[in-house]
CSV table of C-alpha atoms in Angstrom, one decimal:
chain,number,residue,atom,x,y,z
A,40,MET,CA,-12.8,36.9,-1.7
A,41,ILE,CA,-12.8,38.2,-5.3
A,42,LEU,CA,-15.7,38.0,-7.6
A,43,LEU,CA,-15.0,38.1,-11.4
A,44,VAL,CA,-17.9,39.4,-13.4
A,45,LEU,CA,-17.9,37.7,-16.8
A,46,PRO,CA,-20.4,38.1,-19.6
A,47,HIS,CA,-21.9,34.7,-20.4
A,48,LEU,CA,-23.2,35.3,-23.9
A,49,ASN,CA,-24.7,31.9,-24.4
A,50,LYS,CA,-27.3,32.4,-21.7
A,51,GLY,CA,-27.6,36.2,-21.9
A,52,ARG,CA,-26.6,36.8,-18.3
A,53,LEU,CA,-23.8,37.8,-16.1
A,54,LEU,CA,-21.9,35.0,-14.4
A,55,LEU,CA,-20.3,35.4,-11.0
A,56,VAL,CA,-17.2,33.3,-10.7
A,57,SER,CA,-15.4,33.0,-7.3
A,58,SER,CA,-11.7,33.1,-7.7
A,59,TRP,CA,-11.0,32.9,-4.0
A,60,ASN,CA,-11.3,29.1,-3.8
A,61,MET,CA,-9.1,28.6,-6.9
A,62,ALA,CA,-6.4,31.0,-5.6
A,63,SER,CA,-6.4,29.4,-2.2
A,64,ARG,CA,-5.7,26.0,-3.8
A,65,GLY,CA,-2.8,27.4,-5.8
A,66,VAL,CA,-4.1,26.9,-9.3
A,67,SER,CA,-5.4,30.4,-10.4
A,68,SER,CA,-2.1,31.2,-12.1
A,69,LEU,CA,-2.7,28.5,-14.7
A,70,ILE,CA,-6.4,29.3,-15.4
A,71,HIS,CA,-7.1,30.7,-18.8
A,72,ASP,CA,-10.4,32.0,-20.2
A,73,LYS,CA,-9.3,32.0,-23.8
A,74,ALA,CA,-8.3,29.3,-26.4
A,75,TYR,CA,-4.8,29.1,-27.7
A,76,VAL,CA,-4.2,29.5,-31.4
A,77,ASP,CA,-1.0,30.5,-33.2
A,78,GLY,CA,0.7,31.5,-29.9
A,79,GLN,CA,-2.2,33.8,-29.0
A,80,TRP,CA,-4.9,33.6,-26.4
A,81,VAL,CA,-8.1,34.1,-28.4
A,82,ALA,CA,-11.9,34.3,-28.0
A,83,ALA,CA,-14.4,32.6,-30.3
A,84,LYS,CA,-15.3,34.6,-33.4
A,85,SER,CA,-18.9,34.4,-32.2
A,86,GLY,CA,-18.0,35.7,-28.8
A,87,ASN,CA,-19.8,32.8,-27.2
A,88,THR,CA,-18.5,31.1,-24.1
A,89,PHE,CA,-19.5,28.1,-21.9
A,90,GLU,CA,-19.0,27.2,-18.3
A,91,VAL,CA,-16.6,24.6,-16.9
A,92,LEU,CA,-18.1,23.0,-13.8
A,93,ASN,CA,-16.6,21.2,-10.8
A,94,PRO,CA,-18.4,17.9,-10.8
A,95,SER,CA,-18.1,17.5,-7.1
A,96,THR,CA,-19.7,20.8,-6.0
A,97,GLY,CA,-21.4,22.0,-9.2
A,98,SER,CA,-19.6,25.4,-8.9
A,99,VAL,CA,-18.2,27.2,-11.9
A,100,VAL,CA,-14.4,26.6,-12.3
A,101,GLY,CA,-14.0,28.8,-15.3
A,102,VAL,CA,-15.5,30.1,-18.6
A,103,VAL,CA,-13.9,29.4,-21.9
A,104,PRO,CA,-14.6,30.2,-25.6
A,105,ASP,CA,-17.3,28.1,-27.3
A,106,MET,CA,-15.6,27.8,-30.7
A,107,ASN,CA,-17.0,26.4,-33.9
A,108,ALA,CA,-15.8,25.1,-37.3
A,109,ASP,CA,-14.8,28.7,-38.4
A,110,ASP,CA,-12.5,29.0,-35.5
A,111,VAL,CA,-11.0,25.5,-36.2
A,112,ASP,CA,-10.4,26.5,-39.8
A,113,VAL,CA,-8.2,29.4,-38.6
A,114,ALA,CA,-6.3,27.1,-36.2
A,115,VAL,CA,-5.7,24.5,-38.9
A,116,LYS,CA,-4.3,27.0,-41.3
A,117,LYS,CA,-2.0,28.5,-38.7
A,118,ALA,CA,-0.9,25.0,-37.8
A,119,TYR,CA,-0.1,24.3,-41.4
A,120,GLN,CA,1.9,27.4,-41.7
A,121,ALA,CA,3.9,26.4,-38.6
A,122,PHE,CA,4.4,22.9,-39.9
A,123,LEU,CA,6.3,24.2,-42.9
A,124,SER,CA,9.1,25.4,-40.6
A,125,TRP,CA,8.6,23.0,-37.6
A,126,LYS,CA,9.2,20.0,-39.9
A,127,GLU,CA,12.6,21.5,-40.8
A,128,THR,CA,13.8,21.7,-37.2
A,129,THR,CA,16.3,19.0,-36.1
A,130,ALA,CA,15.4,16.2,-33.9
A,131,LYS,CA,17.7,17.7,-31.2
A,132,GLU,CA,15.9,21.0,-31.4
A,133,ARG,CA,12.5,19.4,-30.9
A,134,SER,CA,13.9,17.2,-28.1
A,135,ASP,CA,15.3,20.2,-26.3
A,136,ILE,CA,11.9,22.0,-26.4
A,137,LEU,CA,10.1,18.9,-25.1
A,138,ARG,CA,12.6,18.5,-22.4
A,139,ARG,CA,12.1,22.0,-21.2
A,140,PHE,CA,8.3,21.4,-21.4
A,141,TYR,CA,8.8,18.3,-19.2
A,142,ASP,CA,10.8,20.3,-16.6
A,143,LEU,CA,8.2,23.0,-16.5
A,144,SER,CA,5.3,20.5,-16.1
A,145,CYS,CA,7.2,18.9,-13.2
A,146,GLN,CA,7.8,22.3,-11.6
A,147,HIS,CA,4.0,23.0,-11.8
A,148,GLN,CA,2.8,19.5,-11.0
A,149,ASP,CA,1.0,20.5,-7.8
A,150,GLU,CA,-0.9,23.3,-9.6
A,151,LEU,CA,-1.8,21.0,-12.5
A,152,ALA,CA,-3.0,18.3,-10.2
A,153,LYS,CA,-5.2,20.7,-8.3
A,154,LEU,CA,-6.6,22.0,-11.6
A,155,ILE,CA,-7.4,18.5,-12.7
A,156,THR,CA,-9.3,17.8,-9.4
A,157,GLU,CA,-11.2,21.1,-9.8
A,158,GLU,CA,-12.6,20.3,-13.3
A,159,ASN,CA,-12.5,16.5,-13.3
A,160,GLY,CA,-13.3,15.8,-9.6
A,161,LYS,CA,-10.9,12.9,-9.1
A,162,PRO,CA,-9.1,12.7,-5.7
A,163,LEU,CA,-6.0,14.9,-5.5
A,164,SER,CA,-3.8,11.9,-5.0
A,165,ASP,CA,-5.1,10.4,-8.3
A,166,SER,CA,-4.6,13.8,-10.0
A,167,LYS,CA,-1.0,13.9,-8.8
A,168,GLY,CA,-0.5,10.4,-10.2
A,169,GLU,CA,-2.0,11.4,-13.5
A,170,VAL,CA,0.4,14.4,-13.8
A,171,ALA,CA,3.4,12.2,-13.1
A,172,TYR,CA,2.1,9.7,-15.7
A,173,GLY,CA,1.4,12.5,-18.3
A,174,ASN,CA,4.8,14.1,-17.7
A,175,GLY,CA,6.4,10.7,-18.5
A,176,PHE,CA,5.0,11.0,-22.0
A,177,ILE,CA,6.7,14.5,-22.4
A,178,GLU,CA,10.0,13.1,-21.2
A,179,TRP,CA,9.7,9.9,-23.3
A,180,ASN,CA,8.9,11.8,-26.5
A,181,ALA,CA,11.8,14.3,-25.8
A,182,GLU,CA,14.0,11.2,-26.1
A,183,GLU,CA,12.0,9.5,-28.9
A,184,ALA,CA,12.4,12.6,-31.1
A,185,LYS,CA,16.0,11.6,-31.7
A,186,ARG,CA,15.1,7.9,-32.5
A,187,VAL,CA,13.1,8.2,-35.7
A,188,TYR,CA,15.3,6.0,-37.8
A,189,GLY,CA,15.2,5.3,-41.5
A,190,ASP,CA,16.8,2.4,-43.2
A,191,ILE,CA,19.1,1.3,-46.0
A,192,ILE,CA,17.9,-1.8,-47.9
A,193,PRO,CA,20.3,-3.9,-50.0
A,194,SER,CA,19.4,-3.6,-53.7
A,195,SER,CA,19.4,-6.4,-56.2
A,196,VAL,CA,20.9,-4.1,-58.8
A,197,SER,CA,24.5,-3.0,-58.2
A,198,SER,CA,23.9,0.5,-59.6
A,199,LYS,CA,21.1,1.4,-57.2
A,200,ARG,CA,20.8,2.2,-53.6
A,201,ILE,CA,17.5,1.9,-51.7
A,202,LEU,CA,16.8,4.3,-48.8
A,203,VAL,CA,13.9,4.6,-46.5
A,204,LEU,CA,13.1,7.9,-44.8
A,205,LYS,CA,10.5,8.6,-42.1
A,206,GLN,CA,9.1,12.1,-42.4
A,207,PRO,CA,6.4,14.0,-40.3
A,208,ILE,CA,2.9,13.4,-41.6
A,209,GLY,CA,1.7,17.0,-41.1
A,210,VAL,CA,-1.0,18.8,-39.2
A,211,CYS,CA,-2.7,16.5,-36.7
A,212,GLY,CA,-6.2,16.9,-35.5
A,213,MET,CA,-6.8,15.6,-31.9
A,214,ILE,CA,-9.8,15.1,-29.7
A,215,THR,CA,-9.2,14.1,-26.1
A,216,PRO,CA,-11.4,12.9,-23.3
A,217,TRP,CA,-12.1,14.2,-19.8
A,218,ASN,CA,-11.0,11.3,-17.7
A,219,PHE,CA,-7.3,12.0,-18.1
A,220,PRO,CA,-7.2,15.7,-19.2
A,221,HIS,CA,-3.4,15.9,-18.8
A,222,ALA,CA,-2.0,12.5,-19.8
A,223,MET,CA,-4.2,12.0,-22.9
A,224,ILE,CA,-2.9,15.3,-24.2
A,225,THR,CA,0.7,14.7,-23.6
A,226,ARG,CA,0.5,11.2,-24.9
A,227,LYS,CA,-0.8,12.4,-28.2
A,228,ALA,CA,0.5,15.9,-28.7
A,229,CYS,CA,4.0,15.4,-27.5
A,230,THR,CA,4.4,12.4,-29.8
A,231,ALA,CA,3.3,14.5,-32.7
A,232,LEU,CA,5.6,17.3,-31.8
A,233,ALA,CA,8.5,14.9,-31.5
A,234,ALA,CA,7.9,13.6,-35.0
A,235,GLY,CA,7.9,17.1,-36.4
A,236,CYS,CA,4.1,17.5,-36.7
A,237,THR,CA,1.9,20.3,-35.6
A,238,VAL,CA,-1.3,20.0,-33.6
A,239,VAL,CA,-4.9,21.3,-33.4
A,240,LEU,CA,-6.5,19.8,-30.4
A,241,ARG,CA,-10.1,19.9,-29.1
A,242,PRO,CA,-10.2,18.9,-25.4
A,243,SER,CA,-13.4,17.6,-23.7
A,244,GLU,CA,-15.9,20.3,-22.8
A,245,ASP,CA,-15.7,19.0,-19.3
A,246,THR,CA,-12.0,19.5,-18.8
A,247,PRO,CA,-10.6,22.2,-21.1
A,248,LEU,CA,-8.6,24.2,-18.4
A,249,THR,CA,-5.9,21.6,-18.0
A,250,ALA,CA,-5.3,21.7,-21.8
A,251,LEU,CA,-4.9,25.5,-21.8
A,252,ALA,CA,-2.6,25.3,-18.8
A,253,LEU,CA,-0.4,22.9,-20.8
A,254,CYS,CA,-0.3,25.4,-23.6
A,255,GLU,CA,1.1,28.1,-21.3
A,256,LEU,CA,3.9,25.7,-20.2
A,257,ALA,CA,4.6,24.6,-23.8
A,258,GLU,CA,5.0,28.3,-24.8
A,259,LYS,CA,7.3,29.0,-21.9
A,260,ALA,CA,9.4,26.0,-23.0
A,261,GLY,CA,10.0,27.6,-26.4
A,262,CYS,CA,7.3,25.9,-28.5
A,263,PRO,CA,7.0,28.1,-31.6
A,264,LYS,CA,3.6,29.7,-32.3
A,265,GLY,CA,1.2,27.6,-34.3
A,266,VAL,CA,2.9,24.3,-33.4
A,267,ILE,CA,0.3,23.5,-30.7
A,268,ASN,CA,-3.2,24.9,-30.9
A,269,VAL,CA,-6.1,24.2,-28.5
A,270,VAL,CA,-9.7,25.1,-29.5
A,271,THR,CA,-12.4,24.8,-26.8
A,272,SER,CA,-16.1,24.2,-27.4
A,273,SER,CA,-19.3,23.1,-25.8
A,274,ARG,CA,-20.8,19.7,-26.3
A,275,GLU,CA,-23.1,21.2,-28.9
A,276,ASN,CA,-20.2,22.3,-31.1
A,277,ALA,CA,-18.1,19.1,-30.6
A,278,ALA,CA,-19.6,17.2,-33.6
A,279,PRO,CA,-19.2,20.0,-36.2
A,280,ILE,CA,-15.6,20.6,-35.0
A,281,GLY,CA,-14.8,16.9,-35.2
A,282,LYS,CA,-16.2,16.7,-38.7
A,283,HIS,CA,-14.3,19.8,-39.8
A,284,LEU,CA,-11.0,18.3,-38.6
A,285,CYS,CA,-11.7,15.0,-40.3
A,286,GLU,CA,-12.6,16.5,-43.6
A,287,HIS,CA,-10.1,19.4,-43.7
A,288,PRO,CA,-7.6,18.8,-46.5
A,289,LEU,CA,-4.7,20.3,-44.6
A,290,VAL,CA,-5.2,17.9,-41.6
A,291,LYS,CA,-3.3,14.7,-42.4
A,292,LYS,CA,-4.0,12.7,-39.3
A,293,ILE,CA,-6.7,12.3,-36.7
A,294,SER,CA,-6.1,11.0,-33.2
A,295,PHE,CA,-9.2,10.4,-31.0
A,296,THR,CA,-9.8,8.8,-27.6
A,297,GLY,CA,-13.4,8.3,-26.7
A,298,SER,CA,-16.4,6.1,-27.4
A,299,THR,CA,-16.6,3.5,-30.1
A,300,HIS,CA,-19.7,5.2,-31.5
A,301,VAL,CA,-18.0,8.5,-32.0
A,302,GLY,CA,-14.8,6.8,-33.3
A,303,LYS,CA,-16.7,5.1,-36.1
A,304,ILE,CA,-18.2,8.5,-37.1
A,305,LEU,CA,-14.8,10.1,-37.2
A,306,LEU,CA,-13.4,7.2,-39.2
A,307,GLN,CA,-16.1,7.6,-41.8
A,308,GLN,CA,-15.6,11.3,-42.0
A,309,SER,CA,-11.8,10.9,-42.4
A,310,ALA,CA,-12.3,8.6,-45.4
A,311,SER,CA,-13.2,11.6,-47.5
A,312,THR,CA,-9.6,12.7,-47.5
A,313,VAL,CA,-8.0,9.3,-46.7
A,314,LYS,CA,-6.4,10.4,-43.5
A,315,LYS,CA,-4.3,8.4,-41.2
A,316,VAL,CA,-6.4,7.7,-38.1
A,317,SER,CA,-5.5,6.6,-34.6
A,318,LEU,CA,-8.5,5.6,-32.4
A,319,GLU,CA,-8.4,4.5,-28.8
A,320,LEU,CA,-12.0,3.6,-28.2
A,321,GLY,CA,-14.3,1.8,-25.7
A,322,GLY,CA,-13.5,-1.4,-23.8
A,323,ASN,CA,-15.3,-4.1,-21.9
A,324,ALA,CA,-12.4,-5.5,-20.0
A,325,PRO,CA,-12.8,-9.1,-18.6
A,326,PHE,CA,-11.1,-9.7,-15.2
A,327,ILE,CA,-10.7,-13.4,-14.8
A,328,VAL,CA,-9.7,-15.2,-11.6
A,329,PHE,CA,-9.0,-18.9,-11.9
A,330,ASP,CA,-9.0,-21.4,-9.0
A,331,SER,CA,-5.2,-21.5,-9.0
A,332,ALA,CA,-5.0,-17.8,-8.4
A,333,ASP,CA,-3.7,-15.9,-5.3
A,334,VAL,CA,-7.1,-14.6,-4.3
A,335,ASP,CA,-5.6,-11.8,-2.2
A,336,ALA,CA,-3.5,-10.6,-5.1
A,337,ALA,CA,-6.6,-10.8,-7.4
A,338,VAL,CA,-8.7,-8.7,-5.0
A,339,THR,CA,-5.8,-6.1,-4.8
A,340,GLY,CA,-5.7,-6.0,-8.6
A,341,THR,CA,-9.5,-5.5,-8.7
A,342,MET,CA,-9.3,-2.6,-6.3
A,343,MET,CA,-6.6,-0.9,-8.4
A,344,CYS,CA,-8.1,-1.4,-11.9
A,345,LYS,CA,-11.9,-1.2,-11.1
A,346,PHE,CA,-12.1,1.8,-8.8
A,347,ARG,CA,-9.4,4.1,-10.1
A,348,CYS,CA,-11.0,7.4,-11.2
A,349,SER,CA,-14.2,6.1,-9.8
A,350,GLY,CA,-14.3,3.4,-12.4
A,351,GLN,CA,-14.1,5.9,-15.3
A,352,THR,CA,-11.3,4.6,-17.3
A,353,CYS,CA,-11.3,2.6,-20.6
A,354,VAL,CA,-9.3,-0.2,-19.1
A,355,CYS,CA,-11.3,-0.6,-15.9
A,356,ALA,CA,-12.3,-4.2,-15.0
A,357,ASN,CA,-15.9,-4.4,-16.5
A,358,ARG,CA,-16.8,-8.1,-16.4
A,359,ILE,CA,-15.3,-9.7,-13.3
A,360,MET,CA,-15.3,-13.5,-13.9
A,361,ILE,CA,-14.5,-15.8,-11.0
A,362,GLN,CA,-14.1,-19.5,-11.2
A,363,GLU,CA,-16.5,-21.4,-9.0
A,364,GLY,CA,-13.9,-22.8,-6.6
A,365,VAL,CA,-12.9,-19.4,-5.3
A,366,TYR,CA,-16.0,-17.4,-6.1
A,367,ASP,CA,-17.5,-17.0,-2.6
A,368,GLU,CA,-14.0,-16.3,-1.1
A,369,TYR,CA,-13.3,-13.6,-3.7
A,370,VAL,CA,-16.7,-11.9,-3.2
A,371,LYS,CA,-16.3,-11.8,0.6
A,372,ARG,CA,-12.7,-10.5,0.4
A,373,LEU,CA,-13.6,-7.9,-2.2
A,374,ALA,CA,-16.5,-6.6,-0.1
A,375,ASP,CA,-14.3,-6.3,3.0
A,376,ARG,CA,-11.6,-4.4,1.0
A,377,MET,CA,-14.2,-2.0,-0.5
A,378,LYS,CA,-15.6,-1.2,3.0
A,379,GLN,CA,-12.1,-0.6,4.3
A,380,GLU,CA,-10.6,1.4,1.5
A,381,LEU,CA,-13.2,3.2,-0.6
A,382,PHE,CA,-14.2,6.6,0.7
A,383,VAL,CA,-16.4,8.9,-1.3
A,384,GLY,CA,-16.3,12.7,-1.3
A,385,ASP,CA,-14.7,15.9,-2.7
A,386,GLY,CA,-11.4,15.3,-4.3
A,387,PHE,CA,-9.7,17.9,-2.1
A,388,THR,CA,-10.7,16.2,1.1
A,389,ASP,CA,-7.9,14.2,2.8
A,390,GLY,CA,-8.4,10.4,2.7
A,391,ILE,CA,-11.0,10.4,-0.2
A,392,THR,CA,-10.4,7.7,-2.8
A,393,GLN,CA,-13.6,8.1,-4.8
A,394,GLY,CA,-14.6,11.3,-6.3
A,395,PRO,CA,-17.8,12.1,-8.3
A,396,LEU,CA,-18.8,10.9,-11.7
A,397,VAL,CA,-18.1,13.5,-14.3
A,398,ASN,CA,-21.7,14.6,-14.8
A,399,GLU,CA,-25.4,13.7,-14.3
A,400,ARG,CA,-25.5,11.7,-17.6
A,401,ALA,CA,-22.8,9.5,-16.2
A,402,VAL,CA,-24.6,8.9,-13.0
A,403,GLN,CA,-27.9,8.1,-14.8
A,404,LYS,CA,-26.1,5.5,-17.0
A,405,VAL,CA,-24.6,3.7,-14.0
A,406,GLU,CA,-28.0,3.9,-12.2
A,407,ASP,CA,-29.7,2.3,-15.2
A,408,LEU,CA,-27.2,-0.5,-15.5
A,409,VAL,CA,-27.5,-1.4,-11.8
A,410,LYS,CA,-31.3,-1.4,-12.1
A,411,ASP,CA,-31.2,-3.6,-15.1
A,412,ALA,CA,-28.9,-6.1,-13.4
A,413,THR,CA,-31.0,-6.3,-10.2
A,414,SER,CA,-34.2,-6.7,-12.3
A,415,LYS,CA,-32.6,-9.8,-13.9
A,416,GLY,CA,-31.4,-11.5,-10.7
A,417,ALA,CA,-28.2,-9.7,-9.6
A,418,GLN,CA,-27.8,-9.3,-5.9
A,419,VAL,CA,-26.4,-6.1,-4.4
A,420,VAL,CA,-23.7,-6.9,-1.9
A,421,LEU,CA,-22.6,-3.2,-1.3
A,422,GLY,CA,-23.9,0.1,-2.6
A,423,GLY,CA,-26.3,0.0,-5.5
A,424,LYS,CA,-27.6,3.6,-5.4
A,425,ARG,CA,-26.7,7.3,-5.6
A,426,HIS,CA,-24.6,8.4,-2.7
A,427,ASP,CA,-26.1,10.4,0.2
A,428,LYS,CA,-23.8,13.3,-0.8
A,429,GLY,CA,-26.1,13.8,-3.8
A,430,GLY,CA,-25.0,15.4,-7.0
A,431,ASN,CA,-22.8,13.3,-9.2
A,432,PHE,CA,-21.8,10.9,-6.4
A,433,TYR,CA,-22.6,7.2,-6.7
A,434,GLU,CA,-21.9,4.6,-4.1
A,435,PRO,CA,-19.1,2.1,-4.8
A,436,THR,CA,-21.1,-1.0,-5.7
A,437,LEU,CA,-20.6,-4.7,-5.6
A,438,LEU,CA,-23.0,-6.9,-7.5
A,439,LYS,CA,-22.9,-10.7,-7.6
A,440,ASN,CA,-24.9,-13.4,-9.4
A,441,ILE,CA,-24.2,-11.5,-12.7
A,442,SER,CA,-25.2,-13.2,-16.0
A,443,THR,CA,-24.4,-12.5,-19.6
A,444,GLU,CA,-27.8,-11.1,-20.5
A,445,MET,CA,-27.3,-8.1,-18.2
A,446,LYS,CA,-26.4,-4.7,-19.7
A,447,CYS,CA,-23.5,-4.3,-17.3
A,448,VAL,CA,-21.8,-7.3,-19.1
A,449,GLN,CA,-22.7,-6.1,-22.6
A,450,GLU,CA,-21.8,-2.4,-22.1
A,451,GLU,CA,-18.9,-0.5,-20.6
A,452,ILE,CA,-20.0,0.6,-17.1
A,453,PHE,CA,-17.7,3.6,-16.6
A,454,GLY,CA,-18.5,3.9,-13.0
A,455,PRO,CA,-17.7,2.4,-9.5
A,456,VAL,CA,-19.6,-0.9,-10.0
A,457,ALA,CA,-17.9,-4.2,-9.6
A,458,SER,CA,-20.2,-6.9,-11.3
A,459,VAL,CA,-19.1,-10.4,-10.5
A,460,MET,CA,-20.1,-13.6,-12.4
A,461,LYS,CA,-19.2,-17.2,-11.8
A,462,PHE,CA,-17.7,-19.6,-14.4
A,463,LYS,CA,-16.8,-23.3,-14.4
A,464,THR,CA,-14.1,-23.9,-16.9
A,465,GLU,CA,-11.2,-22.1,-18.6
A,466,GLU,CA,-12.9,-22.6,-22.0
A,467,GLU,CA,-16.1,-21.0,-20.7
A,468,ALA,CA,-14.2,-18.0,-19.4
A,469,ILE,CA,-12.3,-17.4,-22.6
A,470,ALA,CA,-15.5,-17.7,-24.6
A,471,ILE,CA,-17.3,-15.2,-22.5
A,472,ALA,CA,-14.3,-12.8,-22.5
A,473,ASN,CA,-14.1,-12.8,-26.3
A,474,ALA,CA,-17.8,-12.6,-26.9
A,475,THR,CA,-17.8,-8.9,-27.5
A,476,SER,CA,-17.1,-6.5,-30.4
A,477,VAL,CA,-14.4,-4.7,-28.5
A,478,GLY,CA,-11.0,-5.7,-27.3
A,479,LEU,CA,-9.0,-3.1,-25.4
A,480,ALA,CA,-7.7,-4.7,-22.2
A,481,ALA,CA,-8.1,-7.9,-20.2
A,482,TYR,CA,-6.8,-9.2,-16.9
A,483,PHE,CA,-6.5,-12.7,-15.4
A,484,TYR,CA,-5.0,-14.2,-12.3
A,485,SER,CA,-3.5,-17.7,-12.3
A,486,GLN,CA,-0.5,-19.5,-10.7
A,487,ASP,CA,-0.5,-22.2,-13.4
A,488,VAL,CA,2.2,-21.2,-15.9
A,489,THR,CA,0.8,-23.4,-18.7
A,490,GLN,CA,-2.6,-21.8,-18.2
A,491,VAL,CA,-1.0,-18.3,-18.2
A,492,PHE,CA,0.4,-18.9,-21.7
A,493,ARG,CA,-2.7,-20.5,-23.1
A,494,VAL,CA,-5.0,-17.8,-21.9
A,495,MET,CA,-2.9,-14.7,-22.7
A,496,GLU,CA,-2.6,-16.0,-26.3
A,497,LYS,CA,-6.3,-16.7,-26.7
A,498,LEU,CA,-7.7,-13.4,-25.3
A,499,GLU,CA,-8.7,-11.1,-28.1
A,500,VAL,CA,-7.3,-7.8,-26.7
A,501,GLY,CA,-4.5,-5.3,-27.4
A,502,ILE,CA,-3.4,-5.2,-23.7
A,503,CYS,CA,-3.3,-8.0,-21.2
A,504,GLY,CA,-2.4,-8.0,-17.5
A,505,VAL,CA,-1.4,-11.3,-16.0
A,506,ASN,CA,-1.5,-11.2,-12.2
A,507,GLU,CA,-1.4,-7.4,-12.5
A,508,GLY,CA,-4.1,-4.8,-12.2
A,509,ILE,CA,-2.2,-1.7,-13.5
A,510,LEU,CA,-1.1,-1.8,-17.1
A,511,SER,CA,-0.5,1.8,-18.3
A,512,THR,CA,3.1,2.9,-18.7
A,513,VAL,CA,4.9,5.1,-21.1
A,514,GLN,CA,7.2,2.4,-22.2
A,515,ALA,CA,4.5,0.0,-23.4
A,516,PRO,CA,2.2,0.3,-26.5
A,517,PHE,CA,-1.4,1.2,-25.6
A,518,GLY,CA,-4.3,0.3,-27.9
A,519,GLY,CA,-6.9,-2.2,-28.7
A,520,VAL,CA,-8.2,-4.7,-31.3
A,521,LYS,CA,-11.6,-5.2,-33.0
A,522,GLU,CA,-13.8,-2.2,-32.4
A,523,SER,CA,-11.5,-0.8,-29.6
A,524,GLY,CA,-9.5,1.1,-32.1
A,525,LEU,CA,-6.6,1.5,-34.5
A,526,GLY,CA,-3.0,2.2,-33.8
A,527,ARG,CA,-0.9,2.4,-30.7
A,528,GLU,CA,0.1,5.2,-28.3
A,529,GLY,CA,3.2,5.3,-26.1
A,530,SER,CA,6.3,3.1,-26.4
A,531,LYS,CA,8.7,3.1,-29.3
A,532,TYR,CA,5.8,2.2,-31.6
A,533,GLY,CA,3.7,5.3,-30.8
A,534,ILE,CA,5.7,7.8,-32.9
A,535,GLU,CA,5.3,5.6,-36.0
A,536,ASP,CA,1.7,6.8,-36.4
A,537,TYR,CA,2.9,10.4,-36.9
A,538,THR,CA,5.4,9.6,-39.7
A,539,GLU,CA,5.1,8.7,-43.4
A,540,ILE,CA,7.6,6.3,-45.0
A,541,LYS,CA,9.3,7.5,-48.1
A,542,TYR,CA,11.2,5.1,-50.3
A,543,VAL,CA,14.1,6.7,-52.3
A,544,CYS,CA,15.8,4.8,-55.1
A,545,ILE,CA,19.2,6.3,-56.2
A,546,GLY,CA,20.4,5.0,-59.5
A,547,GLY,CA,23.4,5.4,-61.8
A,548,LEU,CA,25.9,4.7,-59.1
A,549,LYS,CA,28.2,2.5,-61.2
């Protein structure tokens, strides 16, 4: 066993970090204790650092720089300098680099997955799935780099020709969440790189190590210095860094995945320099099961989209709405499946399907939502409390007799709680589903083809699953309506947000 003695300047003490466990799991080679700016591994100017904790055990996974706005300013200027040459590269050159990046990420997929489980806590099988999903965005954008097409428009004047060019927008500031520390970075950053943009990215304080590991692989793939930059910071420095990115004149685009509250702040701050903004914000996904549905299929869909990542995804089923004719059958079957298939524990333990929540704040929120529901008449079918394992673990929970005045209906749960309400008519279900300020994802199950078309057109969301519980794929556009955000990520549409359209009129041709 090796003990690394690291100065922890924030708390004025020496921190002992065990590297034996990390090495034994095969991830230590990708661990970095510095941020990545202009192709260099750098400390914060202040010298401050912060700890990255394993949410399952509470142990320290690593220590990284606690950067501030001054550090970000350096990164932005380096990114701008790199942009001046990166934008001149050919689409084929950018594609080749991204393809090598994809190959390297595939080669290191096991190490990346283990690193995700270390700092995020999700079961290793889920982490492996995330890496495969995230790698898909690298591969997709390696291909999309060559497909940024312009246009020629017929002119009404014979002596003129009208051309449309698509050009990279510039330096992109990015802020990514902790729940998908690999895929959220590749979905954003690789799209920007494919378009010819450069990136300054601030990963979540809970999961910065995966971001830094990706920097190492991007460098090995031949990504020039300054093209991708990752600045790490504690929660305390997150807001000043976000503000600096939004207001910096050299940053031309902001991409953020996170809460609606923070997204609104970033949007306001970006207005000062009229930036292009992409926001993938909170959801409150309805999951509707009609009387005509295949109940077994609906229960399977619920298990997939409610309990993935312990319920900590923005497209998790949040308001489970079951028509009265199949309500009792659905609740019974869901309870049976939860008992049979959901196993709580450390993500590295074989057979575990439910890891911890990301931190104590997350556990407290889920606990408060369940208490609110039960105080207003909800009945606990399964779970309903912190798990006996303690720490950040919460029992997979099934609540029935849910009503619209409960907070678990009005707010995003972001935890392993299935809250089930009963409805009578299709009109009632649609009204409840749309009675929210957000609109990211929705799901419904029906075998009535006319009902399928009616409901999918009336639901006010950006993503809709019909008889399907898993929606995310690189080929499809991901994003919401209303207060769930702006823009789309993935698919052929994603790269559009990283380009500017230039109209060119050529005259005097005849």
